[in-house]
Coordinates of C-alpha atoms in Angstrom, one line a residue:
Chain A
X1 CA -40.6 -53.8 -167.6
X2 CA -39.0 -56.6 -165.8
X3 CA -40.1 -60.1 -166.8
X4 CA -40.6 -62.6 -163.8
X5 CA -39.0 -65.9 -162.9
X6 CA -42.5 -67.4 -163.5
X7 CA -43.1 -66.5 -166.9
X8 CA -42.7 -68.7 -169.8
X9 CA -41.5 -66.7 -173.0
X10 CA -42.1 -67.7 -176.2
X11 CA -41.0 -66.1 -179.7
X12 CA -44.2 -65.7 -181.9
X13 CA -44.8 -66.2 -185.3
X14 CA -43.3 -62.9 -186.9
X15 CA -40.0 -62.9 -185.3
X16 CA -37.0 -65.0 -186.2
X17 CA -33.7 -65.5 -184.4
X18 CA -31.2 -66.3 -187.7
X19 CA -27.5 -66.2 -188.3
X20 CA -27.0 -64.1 -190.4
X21 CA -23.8 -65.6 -192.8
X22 CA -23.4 -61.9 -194.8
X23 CA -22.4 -60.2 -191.1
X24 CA -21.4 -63.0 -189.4
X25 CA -23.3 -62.3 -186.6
X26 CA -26.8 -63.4 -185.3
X27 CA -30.1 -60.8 -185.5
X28 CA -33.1 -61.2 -184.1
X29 CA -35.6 -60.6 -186.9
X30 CA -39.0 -58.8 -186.4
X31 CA -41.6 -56.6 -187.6
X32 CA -40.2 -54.0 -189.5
X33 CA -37.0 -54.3 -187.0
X34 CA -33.8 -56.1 -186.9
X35 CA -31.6 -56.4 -183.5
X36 CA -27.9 -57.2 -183.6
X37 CA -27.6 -60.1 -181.4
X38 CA -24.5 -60.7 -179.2
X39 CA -23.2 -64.1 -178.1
X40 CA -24.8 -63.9 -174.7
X41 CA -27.8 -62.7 -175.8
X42 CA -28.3 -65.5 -178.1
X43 CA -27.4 -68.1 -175.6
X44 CA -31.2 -66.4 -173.9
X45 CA -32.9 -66.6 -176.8
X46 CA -31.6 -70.3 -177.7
X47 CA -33.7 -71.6 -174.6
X48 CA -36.8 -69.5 -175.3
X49 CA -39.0 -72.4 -176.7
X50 CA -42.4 -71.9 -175.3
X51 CA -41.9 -74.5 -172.7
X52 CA -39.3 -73.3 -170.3
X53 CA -39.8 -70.6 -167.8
X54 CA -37.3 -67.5 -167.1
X55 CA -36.5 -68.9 -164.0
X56 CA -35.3 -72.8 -165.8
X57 CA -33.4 -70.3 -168.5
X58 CA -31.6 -68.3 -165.8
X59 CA -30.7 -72.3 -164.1
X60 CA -29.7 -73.5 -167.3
X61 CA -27.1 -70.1 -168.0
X62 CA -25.8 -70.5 -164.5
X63 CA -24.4 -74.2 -165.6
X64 CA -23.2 -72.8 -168.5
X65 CA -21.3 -69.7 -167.6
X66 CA -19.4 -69.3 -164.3
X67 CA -21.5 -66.2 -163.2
X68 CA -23.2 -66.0 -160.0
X69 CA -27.5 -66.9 -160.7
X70 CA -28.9 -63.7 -159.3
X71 CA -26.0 -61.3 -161.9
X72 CA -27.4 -63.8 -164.5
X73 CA -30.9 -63.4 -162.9
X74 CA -30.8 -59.2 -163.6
X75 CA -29.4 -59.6 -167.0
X76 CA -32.1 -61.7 -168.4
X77 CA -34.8 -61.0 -166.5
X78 CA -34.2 -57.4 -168.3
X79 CA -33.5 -58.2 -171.7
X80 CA -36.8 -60.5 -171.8
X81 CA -38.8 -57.9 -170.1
X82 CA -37.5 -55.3 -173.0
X83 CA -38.4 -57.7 -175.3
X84 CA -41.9 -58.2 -174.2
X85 CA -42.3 -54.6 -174.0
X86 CA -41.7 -53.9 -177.6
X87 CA -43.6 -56.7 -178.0
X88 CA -41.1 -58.8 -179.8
X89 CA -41.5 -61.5 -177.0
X90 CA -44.4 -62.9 -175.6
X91 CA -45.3 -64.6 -172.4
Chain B
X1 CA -28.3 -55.8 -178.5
X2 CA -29.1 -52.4 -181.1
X3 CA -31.8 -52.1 -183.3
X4 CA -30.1 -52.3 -187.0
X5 CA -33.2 -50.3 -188.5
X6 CA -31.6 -47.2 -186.5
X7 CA -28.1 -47.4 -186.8
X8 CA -25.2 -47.5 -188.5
X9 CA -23.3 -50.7 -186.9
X10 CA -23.4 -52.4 -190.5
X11 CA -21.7 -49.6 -192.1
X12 CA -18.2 -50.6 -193.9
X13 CA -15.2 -48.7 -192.2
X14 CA -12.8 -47.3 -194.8
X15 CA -9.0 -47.5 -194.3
X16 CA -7.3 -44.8 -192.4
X17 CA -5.1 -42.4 -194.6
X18 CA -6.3 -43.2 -198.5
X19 CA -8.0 -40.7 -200.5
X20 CA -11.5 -41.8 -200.9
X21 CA -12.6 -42.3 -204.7
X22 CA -16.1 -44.1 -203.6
X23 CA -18.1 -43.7 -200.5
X24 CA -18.2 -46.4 -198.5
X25 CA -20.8 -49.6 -199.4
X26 CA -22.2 -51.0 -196.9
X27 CA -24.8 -54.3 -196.9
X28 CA -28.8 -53.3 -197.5
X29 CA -30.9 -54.4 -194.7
X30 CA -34.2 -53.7 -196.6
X31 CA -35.6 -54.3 -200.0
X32 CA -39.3 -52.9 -200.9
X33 CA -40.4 -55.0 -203.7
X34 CA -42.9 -52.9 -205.7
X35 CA -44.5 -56.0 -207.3
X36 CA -47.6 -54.0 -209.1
X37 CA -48.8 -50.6 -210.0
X38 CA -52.2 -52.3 -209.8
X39 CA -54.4 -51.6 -206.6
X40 CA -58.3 -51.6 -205.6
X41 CA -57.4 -48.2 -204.0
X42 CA -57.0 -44.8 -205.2
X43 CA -55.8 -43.1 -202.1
X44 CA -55.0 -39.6 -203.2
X45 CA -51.6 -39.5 -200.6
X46 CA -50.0 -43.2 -203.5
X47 CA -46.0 -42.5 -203.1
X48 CA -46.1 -44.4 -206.3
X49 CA -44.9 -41.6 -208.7
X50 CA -47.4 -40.4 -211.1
X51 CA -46.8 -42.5 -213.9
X52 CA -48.2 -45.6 -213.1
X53 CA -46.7 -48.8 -215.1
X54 CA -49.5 -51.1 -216.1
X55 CA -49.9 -55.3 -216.1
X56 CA -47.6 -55.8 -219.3
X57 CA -44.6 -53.9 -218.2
X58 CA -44.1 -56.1 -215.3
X59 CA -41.8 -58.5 -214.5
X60 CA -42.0 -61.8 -214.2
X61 CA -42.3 -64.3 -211.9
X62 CA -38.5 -66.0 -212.5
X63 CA -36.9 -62.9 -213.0
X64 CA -38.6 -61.8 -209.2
X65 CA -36.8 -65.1 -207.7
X66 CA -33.9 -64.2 -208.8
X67 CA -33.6 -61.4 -207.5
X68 CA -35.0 -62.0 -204.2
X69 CA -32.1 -64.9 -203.9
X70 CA -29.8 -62.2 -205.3
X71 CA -30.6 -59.7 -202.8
X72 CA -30.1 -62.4 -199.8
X73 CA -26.8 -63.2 -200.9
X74 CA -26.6 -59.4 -200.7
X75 CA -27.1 -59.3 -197.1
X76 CA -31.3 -58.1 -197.4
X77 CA -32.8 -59.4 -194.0
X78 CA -36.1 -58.0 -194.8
X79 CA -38.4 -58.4 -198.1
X80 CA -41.1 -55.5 -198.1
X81 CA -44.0 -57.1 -200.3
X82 CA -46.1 -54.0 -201.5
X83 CA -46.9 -52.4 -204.7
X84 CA -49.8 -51.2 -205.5
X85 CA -51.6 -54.0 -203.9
X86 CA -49.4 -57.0 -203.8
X87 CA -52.2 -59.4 -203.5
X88 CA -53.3 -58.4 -207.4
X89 CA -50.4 -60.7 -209.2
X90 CA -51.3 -64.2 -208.3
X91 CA -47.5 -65.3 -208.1
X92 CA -47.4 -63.8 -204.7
X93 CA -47.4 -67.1 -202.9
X94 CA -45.0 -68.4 -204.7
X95 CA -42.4 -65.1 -204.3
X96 CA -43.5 -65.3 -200.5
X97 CA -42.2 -69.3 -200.2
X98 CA -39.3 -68.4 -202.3
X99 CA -38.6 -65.7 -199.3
X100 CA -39.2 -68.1 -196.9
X101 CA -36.7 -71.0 -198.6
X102 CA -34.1 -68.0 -199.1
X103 CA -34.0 -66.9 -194.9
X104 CA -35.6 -63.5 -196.2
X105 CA -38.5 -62.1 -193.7
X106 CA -41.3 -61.4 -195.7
X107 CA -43.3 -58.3 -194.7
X108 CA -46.8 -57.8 -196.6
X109 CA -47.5 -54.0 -197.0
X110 CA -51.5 -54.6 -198.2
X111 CA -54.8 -52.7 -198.7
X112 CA -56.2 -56.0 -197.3
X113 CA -59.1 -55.8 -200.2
X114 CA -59.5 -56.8 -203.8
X115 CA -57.6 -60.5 -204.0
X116 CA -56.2 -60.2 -200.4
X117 CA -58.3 -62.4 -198.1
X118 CA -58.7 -65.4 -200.6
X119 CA -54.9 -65.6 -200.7
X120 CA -54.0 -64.9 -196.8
X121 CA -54.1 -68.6 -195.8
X122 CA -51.8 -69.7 -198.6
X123 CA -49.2 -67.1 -197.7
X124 CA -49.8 -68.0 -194.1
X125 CA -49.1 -71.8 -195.4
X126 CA -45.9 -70.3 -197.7
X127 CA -43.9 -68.8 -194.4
X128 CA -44.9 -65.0 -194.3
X129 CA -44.2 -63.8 -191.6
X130 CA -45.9 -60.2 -191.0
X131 CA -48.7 -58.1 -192.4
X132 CA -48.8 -54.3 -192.6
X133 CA -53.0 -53.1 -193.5
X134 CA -53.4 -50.1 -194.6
X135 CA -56.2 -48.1 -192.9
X136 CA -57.3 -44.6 -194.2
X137 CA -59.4 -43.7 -191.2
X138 CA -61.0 -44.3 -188.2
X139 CA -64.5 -45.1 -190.0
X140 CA -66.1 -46.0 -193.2
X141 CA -67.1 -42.7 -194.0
X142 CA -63.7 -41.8 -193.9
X143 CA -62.1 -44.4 -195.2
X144 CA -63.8 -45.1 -198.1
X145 CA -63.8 -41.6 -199.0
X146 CA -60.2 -40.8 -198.7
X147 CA -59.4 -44.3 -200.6
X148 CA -62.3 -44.0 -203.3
X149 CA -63.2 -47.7 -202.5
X150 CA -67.0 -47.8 -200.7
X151 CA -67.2 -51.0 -198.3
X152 CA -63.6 -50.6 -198.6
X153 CA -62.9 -50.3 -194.4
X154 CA -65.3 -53.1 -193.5
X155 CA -63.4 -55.2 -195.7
X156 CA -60.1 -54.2 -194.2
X157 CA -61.7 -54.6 -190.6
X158 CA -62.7 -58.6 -191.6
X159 CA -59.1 -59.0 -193.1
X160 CA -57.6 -57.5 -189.8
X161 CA -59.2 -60.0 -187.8
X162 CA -58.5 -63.0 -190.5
X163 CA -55.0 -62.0 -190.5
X164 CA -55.1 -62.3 -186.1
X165 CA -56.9 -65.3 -185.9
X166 CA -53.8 -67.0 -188.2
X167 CA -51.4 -65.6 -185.6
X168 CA -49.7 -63.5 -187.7
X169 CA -48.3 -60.3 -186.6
X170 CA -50.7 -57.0 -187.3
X171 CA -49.0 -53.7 -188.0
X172 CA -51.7 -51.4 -189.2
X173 CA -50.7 -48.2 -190.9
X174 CA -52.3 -44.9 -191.1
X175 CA -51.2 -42.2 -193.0
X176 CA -52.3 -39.0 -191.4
X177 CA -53.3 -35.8 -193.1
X178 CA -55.7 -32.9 -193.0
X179 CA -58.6 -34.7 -193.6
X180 CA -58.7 -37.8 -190.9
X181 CA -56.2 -36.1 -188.5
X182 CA -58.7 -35.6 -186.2
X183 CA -59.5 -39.4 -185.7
X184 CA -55.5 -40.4 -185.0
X185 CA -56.8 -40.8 -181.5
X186 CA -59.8 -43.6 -182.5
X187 CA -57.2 -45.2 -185.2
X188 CA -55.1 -45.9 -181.9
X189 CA -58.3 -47.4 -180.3
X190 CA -59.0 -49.1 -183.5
X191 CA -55.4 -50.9 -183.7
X192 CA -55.8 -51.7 -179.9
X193 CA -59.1 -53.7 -181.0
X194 CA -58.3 -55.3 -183.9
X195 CA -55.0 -56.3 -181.5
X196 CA -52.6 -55.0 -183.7
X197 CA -49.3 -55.2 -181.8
X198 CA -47.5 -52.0 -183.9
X199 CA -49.0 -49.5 -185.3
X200 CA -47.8 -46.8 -187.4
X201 CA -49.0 -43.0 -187.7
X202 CA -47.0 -42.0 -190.4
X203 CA -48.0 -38.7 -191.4
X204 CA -48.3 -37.9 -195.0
X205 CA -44.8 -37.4 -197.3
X206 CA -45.5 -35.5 -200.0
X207 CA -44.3 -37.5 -203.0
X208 CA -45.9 -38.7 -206.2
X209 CA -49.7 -38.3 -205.8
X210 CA -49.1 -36.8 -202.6
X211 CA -47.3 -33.9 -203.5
X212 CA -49.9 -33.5 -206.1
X213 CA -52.8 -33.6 -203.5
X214 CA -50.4 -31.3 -201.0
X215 CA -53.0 -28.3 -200.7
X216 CA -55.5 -31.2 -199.9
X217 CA -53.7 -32.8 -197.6
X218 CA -51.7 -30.5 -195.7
X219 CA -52.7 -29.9 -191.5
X220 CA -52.5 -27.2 -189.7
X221 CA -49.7 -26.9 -187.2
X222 CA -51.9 -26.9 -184.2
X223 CA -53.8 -30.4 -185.5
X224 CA -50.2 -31.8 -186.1
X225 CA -49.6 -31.0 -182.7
X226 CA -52.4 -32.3 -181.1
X227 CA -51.9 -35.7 -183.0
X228 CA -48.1 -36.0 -182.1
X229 CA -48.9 -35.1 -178.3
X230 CA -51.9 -37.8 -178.4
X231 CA -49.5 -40.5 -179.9
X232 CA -46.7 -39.8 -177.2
X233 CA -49.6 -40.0 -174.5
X234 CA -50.8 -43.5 -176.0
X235 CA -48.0 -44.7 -175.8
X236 CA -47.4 -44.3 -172.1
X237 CA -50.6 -46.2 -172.0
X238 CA -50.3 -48.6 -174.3
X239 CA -46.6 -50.2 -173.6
X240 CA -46.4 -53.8 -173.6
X241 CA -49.8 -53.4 -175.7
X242 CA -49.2 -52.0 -178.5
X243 CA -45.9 -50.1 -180.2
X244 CA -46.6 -47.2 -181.9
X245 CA -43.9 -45.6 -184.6
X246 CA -44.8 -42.0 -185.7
X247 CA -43.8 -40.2 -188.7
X248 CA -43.3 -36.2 -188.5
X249 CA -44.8 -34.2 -190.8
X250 CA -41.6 -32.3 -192.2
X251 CA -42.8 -29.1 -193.6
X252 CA -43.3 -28.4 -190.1
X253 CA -40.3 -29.8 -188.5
X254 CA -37.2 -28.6 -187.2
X255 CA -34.5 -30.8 -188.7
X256 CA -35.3 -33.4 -191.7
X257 CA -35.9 -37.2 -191.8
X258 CA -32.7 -39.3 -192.2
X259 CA -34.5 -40.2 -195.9
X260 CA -34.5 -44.2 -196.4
X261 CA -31.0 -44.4 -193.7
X262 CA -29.1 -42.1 -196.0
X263 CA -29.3 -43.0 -199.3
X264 CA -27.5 -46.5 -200.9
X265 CA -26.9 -47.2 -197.1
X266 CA -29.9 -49.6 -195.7
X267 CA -32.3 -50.0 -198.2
X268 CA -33.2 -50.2 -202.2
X269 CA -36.5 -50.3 -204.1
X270 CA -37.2 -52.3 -207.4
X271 CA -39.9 -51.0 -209.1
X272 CA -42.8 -52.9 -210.9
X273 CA -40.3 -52.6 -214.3
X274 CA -37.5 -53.9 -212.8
X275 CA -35.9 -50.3 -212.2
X276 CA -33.9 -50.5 -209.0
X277 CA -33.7 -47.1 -206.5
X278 CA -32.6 -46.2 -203.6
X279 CA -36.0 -45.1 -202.2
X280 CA -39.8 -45.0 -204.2
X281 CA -39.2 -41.2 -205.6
X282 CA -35.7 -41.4 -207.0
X283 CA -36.6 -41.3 -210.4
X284 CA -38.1 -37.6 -209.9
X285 CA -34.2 -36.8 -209.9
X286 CA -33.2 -36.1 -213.4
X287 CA -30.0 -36.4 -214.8
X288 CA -29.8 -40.1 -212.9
X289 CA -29.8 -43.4 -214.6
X290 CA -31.1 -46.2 -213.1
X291 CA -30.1 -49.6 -213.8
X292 CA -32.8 -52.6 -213.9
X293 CA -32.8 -56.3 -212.9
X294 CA -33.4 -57.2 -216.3
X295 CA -29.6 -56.1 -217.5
X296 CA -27.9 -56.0 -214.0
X297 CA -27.4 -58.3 -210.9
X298 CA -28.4 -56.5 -207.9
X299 CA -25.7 -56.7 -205.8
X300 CA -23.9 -55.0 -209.3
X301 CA -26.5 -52.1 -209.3
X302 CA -26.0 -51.7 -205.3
X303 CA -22.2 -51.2 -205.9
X304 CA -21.5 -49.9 -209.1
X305 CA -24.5 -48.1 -210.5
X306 CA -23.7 -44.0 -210.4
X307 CA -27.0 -43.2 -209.2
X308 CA -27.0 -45.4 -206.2
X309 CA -22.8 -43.6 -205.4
X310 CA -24.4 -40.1 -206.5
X311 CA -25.7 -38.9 -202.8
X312 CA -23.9 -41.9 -201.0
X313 CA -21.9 -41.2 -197.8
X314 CA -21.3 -37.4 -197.0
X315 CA -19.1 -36.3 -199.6
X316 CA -21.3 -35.0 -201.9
X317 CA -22.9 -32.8 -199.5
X318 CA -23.0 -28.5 -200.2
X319 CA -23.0 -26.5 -196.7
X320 CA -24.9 -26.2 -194.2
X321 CA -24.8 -30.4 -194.1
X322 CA -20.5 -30.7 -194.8
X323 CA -19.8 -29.4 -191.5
X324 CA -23.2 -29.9 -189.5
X325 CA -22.8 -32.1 -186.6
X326 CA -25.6 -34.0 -187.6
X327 CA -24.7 -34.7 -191.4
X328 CA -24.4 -38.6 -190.1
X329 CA -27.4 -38.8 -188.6
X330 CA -29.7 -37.7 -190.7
X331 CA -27.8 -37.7 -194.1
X332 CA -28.7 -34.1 -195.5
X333 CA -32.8 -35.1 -195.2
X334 CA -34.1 -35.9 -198.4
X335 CA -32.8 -35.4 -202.5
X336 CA -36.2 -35.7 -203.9
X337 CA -37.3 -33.1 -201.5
X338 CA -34.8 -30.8 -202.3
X339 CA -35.5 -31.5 -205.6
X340 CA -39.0 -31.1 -205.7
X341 CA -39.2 -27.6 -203.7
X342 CA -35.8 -25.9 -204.7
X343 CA -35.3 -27.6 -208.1
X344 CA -31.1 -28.8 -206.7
X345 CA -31.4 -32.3 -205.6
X346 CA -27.9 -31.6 -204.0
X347 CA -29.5 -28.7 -201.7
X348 CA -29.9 -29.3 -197.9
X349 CA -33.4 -30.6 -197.6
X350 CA -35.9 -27.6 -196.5
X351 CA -37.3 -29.4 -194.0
X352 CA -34.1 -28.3 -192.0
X353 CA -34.3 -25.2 -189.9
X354 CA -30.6 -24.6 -191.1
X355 CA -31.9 -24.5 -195.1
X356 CA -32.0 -20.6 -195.8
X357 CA -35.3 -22.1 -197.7
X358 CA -36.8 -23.7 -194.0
X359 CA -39.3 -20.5 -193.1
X360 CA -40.8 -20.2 -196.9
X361 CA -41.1 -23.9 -196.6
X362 CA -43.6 -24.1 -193.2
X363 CA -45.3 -20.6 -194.8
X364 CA -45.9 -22.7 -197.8
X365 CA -47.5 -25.1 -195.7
X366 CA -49.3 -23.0 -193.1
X367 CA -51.1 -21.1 -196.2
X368 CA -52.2 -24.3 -198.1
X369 CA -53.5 -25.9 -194.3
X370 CA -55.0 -22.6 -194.0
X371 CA -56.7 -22.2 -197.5
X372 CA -60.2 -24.2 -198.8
X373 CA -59.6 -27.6 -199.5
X374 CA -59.0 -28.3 -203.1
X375 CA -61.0 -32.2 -204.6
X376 CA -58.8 -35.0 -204.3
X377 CA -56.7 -36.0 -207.6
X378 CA -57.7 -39.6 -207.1
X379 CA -54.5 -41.9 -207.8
X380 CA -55.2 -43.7 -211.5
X381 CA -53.2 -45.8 -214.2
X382 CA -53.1 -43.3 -216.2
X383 CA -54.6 -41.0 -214.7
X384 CA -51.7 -38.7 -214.0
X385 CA -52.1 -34.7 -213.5
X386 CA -50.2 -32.5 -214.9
X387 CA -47.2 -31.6 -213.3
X388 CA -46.8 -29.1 -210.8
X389 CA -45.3 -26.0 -212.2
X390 CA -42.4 -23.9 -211.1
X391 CA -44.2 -21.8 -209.0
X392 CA -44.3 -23.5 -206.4
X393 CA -40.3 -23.9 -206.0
X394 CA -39.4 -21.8 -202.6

């Protein structure tokens, strides 16, 4: 699925976002899983808090890289809605 | 973004050109910490091998922290809390906070009875951070049948719902065998309502008590097929609700399980004792030593021990594997399966369609699913059968 600009995500008790200092990389830690993060995917998960939506995440990426909002848009709308269908994120 | 669990991105890449003395070492992502032997249950399917330690042979509690700290610096992201029934030693809590303080994810792999829901809010309070229940079955009847424990599912059912209302993360998991195979379709409905957000169907491996019980817990093919079509049909249903992981039966499969990740790659065990392994049946190998956390530091026993190098990388590895396409993705299946049905724990595992061994395998299992149903051997301290002769090599 795709997630929409309106949704807030959240990452719930069970999963962990943790640099991991053995690999020098970050991983998202779940149930019984463990995703290899990449730099731009943990910039997303750094503003998942509960509190801002996936539009205000998408607005805050756009400051930060020099991308246009609706490439940025696609990509993270994506990688949340993934995420909520493996039910790592919720909304 | 991959999904560690199923890859190999955290292998070690040897330099080009140099003979190879040692296979490769990579960092463990996985460490099942058999705490106790101990357990309300007696399911007759226990991977715990036959010889069960008892209370005085464990280890203790400081010996445990160490460990756990050593296997972090070691590069273990997750700490699978099981046993036996984890809940029976009462240092759990402490072990779990320990994980926590350490940056280890703590999974607890529990019966969910016996000591369990008196100590679920202080592991809540200590930082665990999932829960895996074991269910037997659909209903009581079943359940408490297959896991010798009466009032035993009610009890898991009121822990389920404990465990929910915390807002921890449910996995519950089923293992699946001839007699509650036909309820796989009302444990998914049962996962759904409990709101379990994974569950797994993991049908039986026949290890330890297991491959005691085999003739009693064998399916049919047909059943097994049912079950697998009704699991990929749930979970076309069920995505964004719940995540379903299936285990395949392997006596009827066509190529074998990638056992633990390949062995020494992802994962290692330490048993009750303090024996370390590179998955729960190792020690029915013979001829391999295995070093304990008493004498060793882990990340020594991970590197250097012979029987963690002894089936490591691919070298090792007898025809077909050597030169089969898939010798890196599934590693060769499984030594203790080899083992146990061919007697060569350096044989291709049956289970593959490529073993010269694969068709006397699936007979061997299409006769004992099609045969009466032998009593259960319920698991027991001490209660271990005799063991299974030669006979019943391929």
């Amino acid at each position: 699925m795709i997630a929409a600009e309106t949704d807030v995500p959240r990452l719930p008790r069970g999963v962990k976002l943790k640099y991991d200092a053995v690999r020098e990389r970050h991983v998202l830690l779940a149930p019984e899983r463990a995703f290899d993060i990449d730099a731009i995917a943990a910039a997303v998960l750094a503003l998942v808090d509960g509190q801002r939506t996936c539009a205000e995440i998408v607005d805050a990426l756009a400051l930060q890289y020099d991308e246009k909002r609706e490439v940025i848009a696609g990509d993270v709308l994506a990688m949340i809605g993934d995420l909520i269908t493996r039910r790592v994120i919720e909304r | 973004m991959t999904d560690s669990s199923q890859n190999a991105s955290v292998d070690v890449v040897e330099p080009q050109g140099k003979p190879r003395e040692k296979p490769a070492v990579g960092h463990p992502i996985g460490l099942l910490a058999e705490l106790t032997h101990r357990c309300p249950l007696r399911c007759p399917y226990c991977s715990n091998p036959l010889e069960l330690e008892r209370r005085d042979a464990e280890l203790d509690t400081a010996t445990w922290k160490r460990v756990l700290s050593e296997a972090a610096a070691l590069g273990v992201l997750h700490i699978h809390l099981s046993g036996g029934e984890p809940t029976a030693r009462p240092d759990l809590v402490e072990l779990t906070r320990h994980c926590a303080e350490e940056g280890l994810y703590t999974n607890l792999i529990t019966s969910g009875i016996g000591r369990a829901p008196g100590m679920i809010d202080a592991l809540f309070d200590a930082g665990l951070d999932h829960v895996q229940l074991s269910v037997q079955g659909a209903t009581a009847e079943t359940g408490d049948r297959i896991g010798g424990y009466k009032g035993g599912h009610e009890a898991k059912l009121a822990f389920a719902h404990k465990v929910v209302e915390l807002g921890l993360p449910l996995t519950l998991n089923a293992v699946i065998h001839r007699g509650n195979i036909h309820e796989v379709e009302a444990i998914i409905a049962l996962a759904v309502e409990l709101k379990a957000k994974r569950l797994e169907v993991a049908h039986t491996q026949y290890y330890g008590w297991a491959y005691a019980n085999r003739a009693a817990l064998m399916p049919a093919r047909p059943d097994v097929d049912r079950s697998i079509a009704l699991v990929e049909e749930a979970r076309r249903r069920l995505e964004g609700v719940l995540v379903i992981d299936m285990v395949i039966p392997d006596y009827y499969a066509r190529y074998p399980k990638p056992c633990t990740g390949g062995w020494g790659r992802k994962t290692l065990n330490v048993t009750p004792t303090g024996k370390v392994l590179p998955c729960h049946a190792a020690e029915s190998i013979p001829g391999l030593e295995f070093w304990n956390v008493r004498e060793h530091a882990l990340g020594d026993i991970w590197r250097s021990n012979p029987a963690f190098n002894a089936y490591r990388g691919t070298d090792w590895m007898p025809e077909p594997c050597r030169s089969c396409e898939r010798r890196e993705m599934d590693f060769g299946g499984c030594r203790c399966q080899a083992m146990a049905l061919l007697g060569d724990a350096s044989a291709t595992d049956p289970a593959c369609s490529k073993s010269p061994f694969h068709a006397r395998m699936e007979a061997l299992a299409t006769a004992e699913a099609g045969g009466a149903a032998p009593d259960y051997i319920y698991r027991t301290i001490g209660g271990a059968p005799e063991p299974r002769e030669a006979e019943t090599h391929l």
